[in-house]
PDB file of C-alpha atoms and ligand atoms in Angstrom:
ATOM      1  CA  MET R1103      -6.217 164.220  93.693  1.00  0.00           C
ATOM      2  CA  THR R1104      -2.571 163.347  94.043  1.00  0.00           C
ATOM      3  CA  ASN R1105      -0.919 162.776  97.384  1.00  0.00           C
ATOM      4  CA  LYS R1106       1.709 165.410  98.019  1.00  0.00           C
ATOM      5  CA  LEU R1107       4.301 163.320  99.804  1.00  0.00           C
ATOM      6  CA  LYS R1108       6.791 161.874  97.323  1.00  0.00           C
ATOM      7  CA  TYR R1109       8.566 158.605  97.936  1.00  0.00           C
ATOM      8  CA  PHE R1110      12.074 157.829  96.771  1.00  0.00           C
ATOM      9  CA  ILE R1111      12.568 154.175  97.534  1.00  0.00           C
ATOM     10  CA  GLY R1112      15.793 152.375  96.771  1.00  0.00           C
ATOM     11  CA  ASN R1113      15.745 148.677  96.011  1.00  0.00           C
ATOM     12  CA  TRP R1114      19.331 147.546  96.398  1.00  0.00           C
ATOM     13  CA  LYS R1115      18.507 143.990  95.285  1.00  0.00           C
ATOM     14  CA  MET R1116      21.524 141.660  95.885  1.00  0.00           C
ATOM     15  CA  PHE R1117      24.049 144.389  96.537  1.00  0.00           C
ATOM     16  CA  GLY R1118      26.098 145.714  99.399  1.00  0.00           C
ATOM     17  CA  ASP R1119      28.102 144.849 102.476  1.00  0.00           C
ATOM     18  CA  PHE R1120      29.027 146.652 105.686  1.00  0.00           C
ATOM     19  CA  THR R1121      31.275 149.077 103.800  1.00  0.00           C
ATOM     20  CA  SER R1122      28.217 150.251 101.839  1.00  0.00           C
ATOM     21  CA  TYR R1123      27.248 152.118 105.001  1.00  0.00           C
ATOM     22  CA  LYS R1124      28.986 155.148 103.491  1.00  0.00           C
ATOM     23  CA  ILE R1125      26.323 155.262 100.765  1.00  0.00           C
ATOM     24  CA  VAL R1126      23.534 155.180 103.317  1.00  0.00           C
ATOM     25  CA  ASN R1127      25.239 157.788 105.475  1.00  0.00           C
ATOM     26  CA  LYS R1128      25.678 160.189 102.553  1.00  0.00           C
ATOM     27  CA  ILE R1129      22.047 159.867 101.543  1.00  0.00           C
ATOM     28  CA  ASN R1130      20.897 160.399 105.126  1.00  0.00           C
ATOM     29  CA  GLN R1131      23.108 163.452 105.545  1.00  0.00           C
ATOM     30  CA  TYR R1132      21.840 164.961 102.329  1.00  0.00           C
ATOM     31  CA  ILE R1133      18.220 164.503 103.358  1.00  0.00           C
ATOM     32  CA  TYR R1134      18.962 165.790 106.867  1.00  0.00           C
ATOM     33  CA  LYS R1135      20.439 169.016 105.527  1.00  0.00           C
ATOM     34  CA  ARG R1136      18.087 169.504 102.639  1.00  0.00           C
ATOM     35  CA  LYS R1137      15.420 172.125 103.087  1.00  0.00           C
ATOM     36  CA  GLY R1138      11.949 170.908 102.218  1.00  0.00           C
ATOM     37  CA  ALA R1139      12.855 167.295 102.826  1.00  0.00           C
ATOM     38  CA  LYS R1140       9.576 167.023 104.667  1.00  0.00           C
ATOM     39  CA  SER R1141       7.743 166.596 101.384  1.00  0.00           C
ATOM     40  CA  SER R1142       9.684 163.459 100.553  1.00  0.00           C
ATOM     41  CA  LYS R1143      10.125 160.094 102.216  1.00  0.00           C
ATOM     42  CA  ILE R1144      13.320 158.169 101.605  1.00  0.00           C
ATOM     43  CA  VAL R1145      13.378 154.433 102.121  1.00  0.00           C
ATOM     44  CA  LEU R1146      16.290 152.131 101.409  1.00  0.00           C
ATOM     45  CA  CYS R1147      15.355 148.491 100.928  1.00  0.00           C
ATOM     46  CA  VAL R1148      18.698 146.875 101.561  1.00  0.00           C
ATOM     47  CA  PRO R1149      19.562 143.164 101.956  1.00  0.00           C
ATOM     48  CA  ASN R1150      18.388 141.647 105.235  1.00  0.00           C
ATOM     49  CA  THR R1151      21.974 141.360 106.468  1.00  0.00           C
ATOM     50  CA  LEU R1152      22.364 145.144 106.421  1.00  0.00           C
ATOM     51  CA  ILE R1153      19.102 146.468 107.849  1.00  0.00           C
ATOM     52  CA  TYR R1154      20.040 146.325 111.510  1.00  0.00           C
ATOM     53  CA  PRO R1155      23.703 147.421 111.268  1.00  0.00           C
ATOM     54  CA  PHE R1156      22.844 150.396 109.044  1.00  0.00           C
ATOM     55  CA  ARG R1157      19.896 151.538 111.067  1.00  0.00           C
ATOM     56  CA  ASN R1158      21.761 151.125 114.297  1.00  0.00           C
ATOM     57  CA  LYS R1159      24.782 153.078 113.121  1.00  0.00           C
ATOM     58  CA  LEU R1160      23.060 156.079 111.534  1.00  0.00           C
ATOM     59  CA  LYS R1161      23.086 159.278 113.561  1.00  0.00           C
ATOM     60  CA  ARG R1162      20.238 161.783 113.133  1.00  0.00           C
ATOM     61  CA  ARG R1163      18.373 159.287 111.032  1.00  0.00           C
ATOM     62  CA  VAL R1164      15.807 160.808 108.688  1.00  0.00           C
ATOM     63  CA  ILE R1165      15.589 157.925 106.212  1.00  0.00           C
ATOM     64  CA  TYR R1166      13.777 154.642 106.628  1.00  0.00           C
ATOM     65  CA  PHE R1167      14.738 151.055 105.964  1.00  0.00           C
ATOM     66  CA  GLY R1168      12.921 148.288 104.223  1.00  0.00           C
ATOM     67  CA  ALA R1169      13.333 144.666 103.185  1.00  0.00           C
ATOM     68  CA  GLN R1170      12.907 143.188  99.731  1.00  0.00           C
ATOM     69  CA  ASN R1171      10.843 140.080 100.442  1.00  0.00           C
ATOM     70  CA  CYS R1172       9.803 137.834 103.319  1.00  0.00           C
ATOM     71  CA  TYR R1173       8.628 134.327 104.005  1.00  0.00           C
ATOM     72  CA  GLN R1174       4.880 133.745 103.998  1.00  0.00           C
ATOM     73  CA  GLN R1175       4.698 132.151 107.446  1.00  0.00           C
ATOM     74  CA  GLU R1176       4.693 134.403 110.463  1.00  0.00           C
ATOM     75  CA  GLY R1177       6.854 134.273 113.537  1.00  0.00           C
ATOM     76  CA  TYR R1178       9.380 131.472 113.793  1.00  0.00           C
ATOM     77  CA  GLY R1179       9.299 127.953 112.386  1.00  0.00           C
ATOM     78  CA  PRO R1180      11.190 125.101 110.777  1.00  0.00           C
ATOM     79  CA  PHE R1181      11.802 126.859 107.444  1.00  0.00           C
ATOM     80  CA  THR R1182      15.468 126.702 106.602  1.00  0.00           C
ATOM     81  CA  GLY R1183      16.804 129.911 105.125  1.00  0.00           C
ATOM     82  CA  ALA R1184      13.533 131.783 105.609  1.00  0.00           C
ATOM     83  CA  VAL R1185      13.031 135.155 107.295  1.00  0.00           C
ATOM     84  CA  SER R1186       9.575 136.253 108.449  1.00  0.00           C
ATOM     85  CA  ALA R1187       8.089 139.737 108.304  1.00  0.00           C
ATOM     86  CA  GLY R1188       8.254 139.935 112.088  1.00  0.00           C
ATOM     87  CA  MET R1189      11.962 139.161 112.088  1.00  0.00           C
ATOM     88  CA  LEU R1190      12.538 141.903 109.529  1.00  0.00           C
ATOM     89  CA  LYS R1191      10.560 144.325 111.612  1.00  0.00           C
ATOM     90  CA  LYS R1192      12.657 143.487 114.645  1.00  0.00           C
ATOM     91  CA  ALA R1193      15.746 144.162 112.540  1.00  0.00           C
ATOM     92  CA  GLY R1194      14.409 147.671 111.856  1.00  0.00           C
ATOM     93  CA  ALA R1195      12.572 147.353 108.547  1.00  0.00           C
ATOM     94  CA  GLU R1196       9.430 149.466 108.332  1.00  0.00           C
ATOM     95  CA  TYR R1197       8.770 148.757 104.666  1.00  0.00           C
ATOM     96  CA  ILE R1198       8.822 145.612 102.608  1.00  0.00           C
ATOM     97  CA  ILE R1199       8.805 145.091  98.865  1.00  0.00           C
ATOM     98  CA  LEU R1200       6.518 142.232  97.840  1.00  0.00           C
ATOM     99  CA  GLY R1201       5.640 140.794  94.443  1.00  0.00           C
ATOM    100  CA  HIS R1202       8.717 142.095  92.659  1.00  0.00           C
ATOM    101  CA  SER R1203       8.899 140.715  89.118  1.00  0.00           C
ATOM    102  CA  GLU R1204      12.330 139.250  89.847  1.00  0.00           C
ATOM    103  CA  ASN R1205      10.694 137.091  92.527  1.00  0.00           C
ATOM    104  CA  ARG R1206       7.608 136.352  90.446  1.00  0.00           C
ATOM    105  CA  SER R1207       9.867 135.097  87.664  1.00  0.00           C
ATOM    106  CA  GLU R1208      11.418 132.640  90.121  1.00  0.00           C
ATOM    107  CA  GLY R1209       8.055 131.051  90.758  1.00  0.00           C
ATOM    108  CA  GLU R1210       6.403 133.316  93.320  1.00  0.00           C
ATOM    109  CA  THR R1211       2.678 132.944  92.646  1.00  0.00           C
ATOM    110  CA  VAL R1212      -0.094 135.463  93.266  1.00  0.00           C
ATOM    111  CA  GLN R1213      -1.403 133.265  96.112  1.00  0.00           C
ATOM    112  CA  LEU R1214       2.011 133.188  97.727  1.00  0.00           C
ATOM    113  CA  ILE R1215       2.342 136.956  97.377  1.00  0.00           C
ATOM    114  CA  LYS R1216      -1.037 137.345  99.036  1.00  0.00           C
ATOM    115  CA  LYS R1217       0.113 135.246 102.010  1.00  0.00           C
ATOM    116  CA  LYS R1218       3.217 137.374 102.289  1.00  0.00           C
ATOM    117  CA  ILE R1219       1.153 140.559 102.183  1.00  0.00           C
ATOM    118  CA  ILE R1220      -1.073 139.235 104.983  1.00  0.00           C
ATOM    119  CA  SER R1221       1.930 138.331 107.123  1.00  0.00           C
ATOM    120  CA  ALA R1222       3.498 141.770 106.603  1.00  0.00           C
ATOM    121  CA  LEU R1223       0.190 143.530 107.308  1.00  0.00           C
ATOM    122  CA  ASN R1224      -0.137 141.566 110.543  1.00  0.00           C
ATOM    123  CA  GLN R1225       3.200 143.085 111.504  1.00  0.00           C
ATOM    124  CA  LYS R1226       1.849 146.539 110.599  1.00  0.00           C
ATOM    125  CA  MET R1227       4.591 146.982 108.045  1.00  0.00           C
ATOM    126  CA  ASN R1228       4.271 149.215 104.992  1.00  0.00           C
ATOM    127  CA  ILE R1229       4.083 147.182 101.831  1.00  0.00           C
ATOM    128  CA  ILE R1230       5.448 148.147  98.457  1.00  0.00           C
ATOM    129  CA  PHE R1231       3.447 145.893  96.196  1.00  0.00           C
ATOM    130  CA  CYS R1232       4.973 145.555  92.717  1.00  0.00           C
ATOM    131  CA  ILE R1233       2.913 145.083  89.600  1.00  0.00           C
ATOM    132  CA  GLY R1234       3.681 145.364  85.907  1.00  0.00           C
ATOM    133  CA  GLU R1235       3.454 143.731  82.516  1.00  0.00           C
ATOM    134  CA  THR R1236       5.989 142.003  80.269  1.00  0.00           C
ATOM    135  CA  TYR R1237       6.943 143.463  76.913  1.00  0.00           C
ATOM    136  CA  LEU R1238       4.840 140.879  75.094  1.00  0.00           C
ATOM    137  CA  GLU R1239       1.807 141.698  77.213  1.00  0.00           C
ATOM    138  CA  LYS R1240       2.303 145.375  76.462  1.00  0.00           C
ATOM    139  CA  LYS R1241       2.588 144.688  72.726  1.00  0.00           C
ATOM    140  CA  ARG R1242      -0.649 142.740  72.875  1.00  0.00           C
ATOM    141  CA  GLY R1243      -2.416 145.626  74.602  1.00  0.00           C
ATOM    142  CA  ARG R1244      -2.882 143.651  77.797  1.00  0.00           C
ATOM    143  CA  THR R1245      -1.220 146.020  80.270  1.00  0.00           C
ATOM    144  CA  PHE R1246      -4.419 147.013  82.083  1.00  0.00           C
ATOM    145  CA  SER R1247      -5.807 143.491  82.357  1.00  0.00           C
ATOM    146  CA  VAL R1248      -2.497 142.096  83.614  1.00  0.00           C
ATOM    147  CA  ILE R1249      -2.260 144.800  86.262  1.00  0.00           C
ATOM    148  CA  ARG R1250      -5.869 144.331  87.294  1.00  0.00           C
ATOM    149  CA  ASN R1251      -5.318 140.587  87.702  1.00  0.00           C
ATOM    150  CA  GLN R1252      -2.193 141.102  89.766  1.00  0.00           C
ATOM    151  CA  ILE R1253      -4.049 143.466  92.076  1.00  0.00           C
ATOM    152  CA  MET R1254      -7.248 141.411  92.325  1.00  0.00           C
ATOM    153  CA  SER R1255      -5.480 138.142  93.003  1.00  0.00           C
ATOM    154  CA  SER R1256      -3.171 139.332  95.764  1.00  0.00           C
ATOM    155  CA  LEU R1257      -5.174 142.030  97.551  1.00  0.00           C
ATOM    156  CA  GLU R1258      -8.503 141.909  99.350  1.00  0.00           C
ATOM    157  CA  LYS R1259     -11.055 144.506 100.265  1.00  0.00           C
ATOM    158  CA  LYS R1260     -10.490 143.921 103.981  1.00  0.00           C
ATOM    159  CA  PHE R1261      -6.748 144.649 103.807  1.00  0.00           C
ATOM    160  CA  ASN R1262      -5.572 147.898 105.384  1.00  0.00           C
ATOM    161  CA  LYS R1263      -5.008 149.974 102.242  1.00  0.00           C
ATOM    162  CA  ASN R1264      -3.222 152.705 104.197  1.00  0.00           C
ATOM    163  CA  LYS R1265      -0.342 150.270 104.557  1.00  0.00           C
ATOM    164  CA  ILE R1266      -0.117 149.384 100.877  1.00  0.00           C
ATOM    165  CA  ILE R1267       1.808 151.380  98.292  1.00  0.00           C
ATOM    166  CA  LEU R1268       1.620 150.121  94.727  1.00  0.00           C
ATOM    167  CA  ALA R1269       4.701 150.187  92.527  1.00  0.00           C
ATOM    168  CA  TYR R1270       4.096 150.036  88.809  1.00  0.00           C
ATOM    169  CA  GLU R1271       7.194 148.455  87.306  1.00  0.00           C
ATOM    170  CA  PRO R1272       6.851 147.425  83.673  1.00  0.00           C
ATOM    171  CA  ILE R1273       9.146 144.412  83.452  1.00  0.00           C
ATOM    172  CA  TRP R1274      10.641 145.560  80.160  1.00  0.00           C
ATOM    173  CA  SER R1275      11.803 148.812  81.687  1.00  0.00           C
ATOM    174  CA  ILE R1276      13.666 147.271  84.639  1.00  0.00           C
ATOM    175  CA  GLY R1277      17.410 147.597  84.117  1.00  0.00           C
ATOM    176  CA  SER R1278      16.938 148.343  80.405  1.00  0.00           C
ATOM    177  CA  ASN R1279      17.324 152.123  80.373  1.00  0.00           C
ATOM    178  CA  ILE R1280      13.963 152.321  78.666  1.00  0.00           C
ATOM    179  CA  ILE R1281      11.012 154.047  80.310  1.00  0.00           C
ATOM    180  CA  PRO R1282       7.416 154.091  79.092  1.00  0.00           C
ATOM    181  CA  ASN R1283       6.311 157.057  77.055  1.00  0.00           C
ATOM    182  CA  ILE R1284       4.788 159.689  79.265  1.00  0.00           C
ATOM    183  CA  LYS R1285       1.307 159.472  77.783  1.00  0.00           C
ATOM    184  CA  ASP R1286       1.112 155.701  78.312  1.00  0.00           C
ATOM    185  CA  LEU R1287       2.565 156.015  81.792  1.00  0.00           C
ATOM    186  CA  CYS R1288       0.069 158.687  82.751  1.00  0.00           C
ATOM    187  CA  ALA R1289      -2.821 156.537  81.477  1.00  0.00           C
ATOM    188  CA  THR R1290      -1.563 153.461  83.323  1.00  0.00           C
ATOM    189  CA  ILE R1291      -1.088 155.237  86.653  1.00  0.00           C
ATOM    190  CA  LYS R1292      -4.563 156.779  86.346  1.00  0.00           C
ATOM    191  CA  PHE R1293      -5.995 153.372  85.490  1.00  0.00           C
ATOM    192  CA  ILE R1294      -4.369 151.789  88.551  1.00  0.00           C
ATOM    193  CA  LYS R1295      -5.685 154.495  90.858  1.00  0.00           C
ATOM    194  CA  ASN R1296      -9.218 154.510  89.503  1.00  0.00           C
ATOM    195  CA  ASP R1297      -9.525 150.765  89.188  1.00  0.00           C
ATOM    196  CA  PHE R1298      -8.211 150.259  92.717  1.00  0.00           C
ATOM    197  CA  LYS R1299     -10.691 152.770  94.113  1.00  0.00           C
ATOM    198  CA  LYS R1300     -13.586 151.142  92.293  1.00  0.00           C
ATOM    199  CA  THR R1301     -12.573 147.574  93.127  1.00  0.00           C
ATOM    200  CA  PHE R1302     -12.002 148.131  96.814  1.00  0.00           C
ATOM    201  CA  LYS R1303     -14.498 150.946  97.235  1.00  0.00           C
ATOM    202  CA  THR R1304     -11.956 153.238  98.862  1.00  0.00           C
ATOM    203  CA  ARG R1305     -12.436 156.984  99.072  1.00  0.00           C
ATOM    204  CA  LYS R1306      -8.737 157.749  98.843  1.00  0.00           C
ATOM    205  CA  SER R1307      -6.618 156.968  95.814  1.00  0.00           C
ATOM    206  CA  PRO R1308      -3.826 154.511  96.522  1.00  0.00           C
ATOM    207  CA  ARG R1309      -0.278 155.761  96.346  1.00  0.00           C
ATOM    208  CA  VAL R1310       1.354 154.568  93.161  1.00  0.00           C
ATOM    209  CA  LEU R1311       5.088 154.655  92.484  1.00  0.00           C
ATOM    210  CA  TYR R1312       6.837 154.178  89.204  1.00  0.00           C
ATOM    211  CA  GLY R1313       9.863 151.880  88.916  1.00  0.00           C
ATOM    212  CA  GLY R1314      12.113 150.914  86.015  1.00  0.00           C
ATOM    213  CA  SER R1315      15.329 152.611  84.863  1.00  0.00           C
ATOM    214  CA  VAL R1316      14.702 155.795  86.842  1.00  0.00           C
ATOM    215  CA  ASN R1317      17.776 158.028  86.691  1.00  0.00           C
ATOM    216  CA  LYS R1318      18.789 161.668  87.063  1.00  0.00           C
ATOM    217  CA  ASN R1319      18.199 162.332  83.354  1.00  0.00           C
ATOM    218  CA  ASN R1320      14.655 161.033  83.081  1.00  0.00           C
ATOM    219  CA  VAL R1321      13.268 161.908  86.511  1.00  0.00           C
ATOM    220  CA  LYS R1322      12.310 165.454  85.525  1.00  0.00           C
ATOM    221  CA  MET R1323      10.266 164.137  82.636  1.00  0.00           C
ATOM    222  CA  LEU R1324       8.721 161.479  84.877  1.00  0.00           C
ATOM    223  CA  SER R1325       7.823 164.201  87.366  1.00  0.00           C
ATOM    224  CA  THR R1326       5.407 165.664  84.809  1.00  0.00           C
ATOM    225  CA  VAL R1327       3.140 162.706  85.547  1.00  0.00           C
ATOM    226  CA  THR R1328       1.772 164.346  88.676  1.00  0.00           C
ATOM    227  CA  GLU R1329      -0.255 161.255  89.619  1.00  0.00           C
ATOM    228  CA  ILE R1330       2.993 159.409  90.386  1.00  0.00           C
ATOM    229  CA  ASP R1331       3.635 159.451  94.127  1.00  0.00           C
ATOM    230  CA  GLY R1332       7.290 158.562  93.899  1.00  0.00           C
ATOM    231  CA  PHE R1333       9.817 156.130  92.520  1.00  0.00           C
ATOM    232  CA  LEU R1334      11.191 152.678  93.168  1.00  0.00           C
ATOM    233  CA  ILE R1335      14.807 152.899  92.127  1.00  0.00           C
ATOM    234  CA  GLY R1336      17.011 149.888  91.495  1.00  0.00           C
ATOM    235  CA  GLY R1337      20.507 150.298  90.051  1.00  0.00           C
ATOM    236  CA  ALA R1338      20.758 154.044  90.683  1.00  0.00           C
ATOM    237  CA  SER R1339      20.060 153.587  94.406  1.00  0.00           C
ATOM    238  CA  GLN R1340      23.319 151.690  94.828  1.00  0.00           C
ATOM    239  CA  SER R1341      25.240 154.937  94.474  1.00  0.00           C
ATOM    240  CA  ALA R1342      24.732 157.875  96.846  1.00  0.00           C
ATOM    241  CA  LYS R1343      25.472 160.365  94.058  1.00  0.00           C
ATOM    242  CA  LYS R1344      23.078 158.809  91.561  1.00  0.00           C
ATOM    243  CA  PHE R1345      20.315 158.515  94.133  1.00  0.00           C
ATOM    244  CA  ILE R1346      20.775 162.065  95.434  1.00  0.00           C
ATOM    245  CA  ASP R1347      20.924 163.430  91.873  1.00  0.00           C
ATOM    246  CA  ILE R1348      17.534 161.859  91.183  1.00  0.00           C
ATOM    247  CA  ILE R1349      16.050 163.664  94.185  1.00  0.00           C
ATOM    248  CA  LYS R1350      17.793 166.941  93.267  1.00  0.00           C
ATOM    249  CA  ASN R1351      16.624 166.842  89.681  1.00  0.00           C
ATOM    250  CA  TYR R1352      13.104 165.912  90.659  1.00  0.00           C
ATOM    251  CA  TYR R1353      12.760 169.105  92.701  1.00  0.00           C
ATOM    252  CA  LYS R1354      14.724 171.322  90.304  1.00  0.00           C
TER     253      LYS R1354
HETATM  254  P1  LIG I2776      16.224 149.630  87.862  1.00  0.00           P
HETATM  255  O1  LIG I2776      16.015 150.998  88.438  1.00  0.00           O
HETATM  256  O2  LIG I2776      17.618 149.137  87.996  1.00  0.00           O
HETATM  257  O3  LIG I2776      15.697 149.552  86.459  1.00  0.00           O
HETATM  258  O4  LIG I2776      15.357 148.600  88.742  1.00  0.00           O
HETATM  259  C1  LIG I2776      14.045 148.884  89.005  1.00  0.00           C
HETATM  260  C2  LIG I2776      13.538 147.935  90.010  1.00  0.00           C
HETATM  261  O5  LIG I2776      13.437 146.739  89.768  1.00  0.00           O
HETATM  262  C3  LIG I2776      13.195 148.461  91.338  1.00  0.00           C
HETATM  263  O6  LIG I2776      12.471 147.551  92.089  1.00  0.00           O
END
């Protein structure tokens, strides 16, 4: 069974300043006016500096905001440059991306990601937990085992699964304009859902997003993988037109 609600989540990465509000405003207005918007959830994971000003300024807000990472310790403490999940929540973030490959490649370990997940769960935030294999791992046929390891080493049975959305982002497809072939993608998403259910003995399938070079031209094809519950969109979410075109074409 697939979950009907579709997520379109923008990951702005290191992009944007106060003038980028116009992008956010356009996206919000489009969703506000769009009929049937109820079946989709729009989240923009913007830099920490922009969460509060954007959220505060938006009128008739129908989109949500998220952060892109957090520090593993909760609350406040002597950690120069760090921002905790609770601080992000106070700024207005309801979602948080954790385990993104760009952070893993800078030394973020599975244990560290787990600590971050726990701290965000304690804040009752929604987590977008990123997983995915490198090109070499794919070539060696290790996609499923890599994904399984990433899930097993950062999640636990006792975690509130309702607050965790998985995002399958093959590293080789991020920013490359290459997406997996549909058959492989379908098999991988099904694997993630089934393996997750078996491992954590959950009745419900987890929500699984796809991320990596999603754009207006490939989203229709990606939509044929009905098991996908939405998309984590990088580059194309930094433009209101590109982001809106993805949503339009998805529902076309
Ligand atoms: P692109 O959409 O730019 O490939 O980035 C994907 C991504 O990393 C989202 O988290």
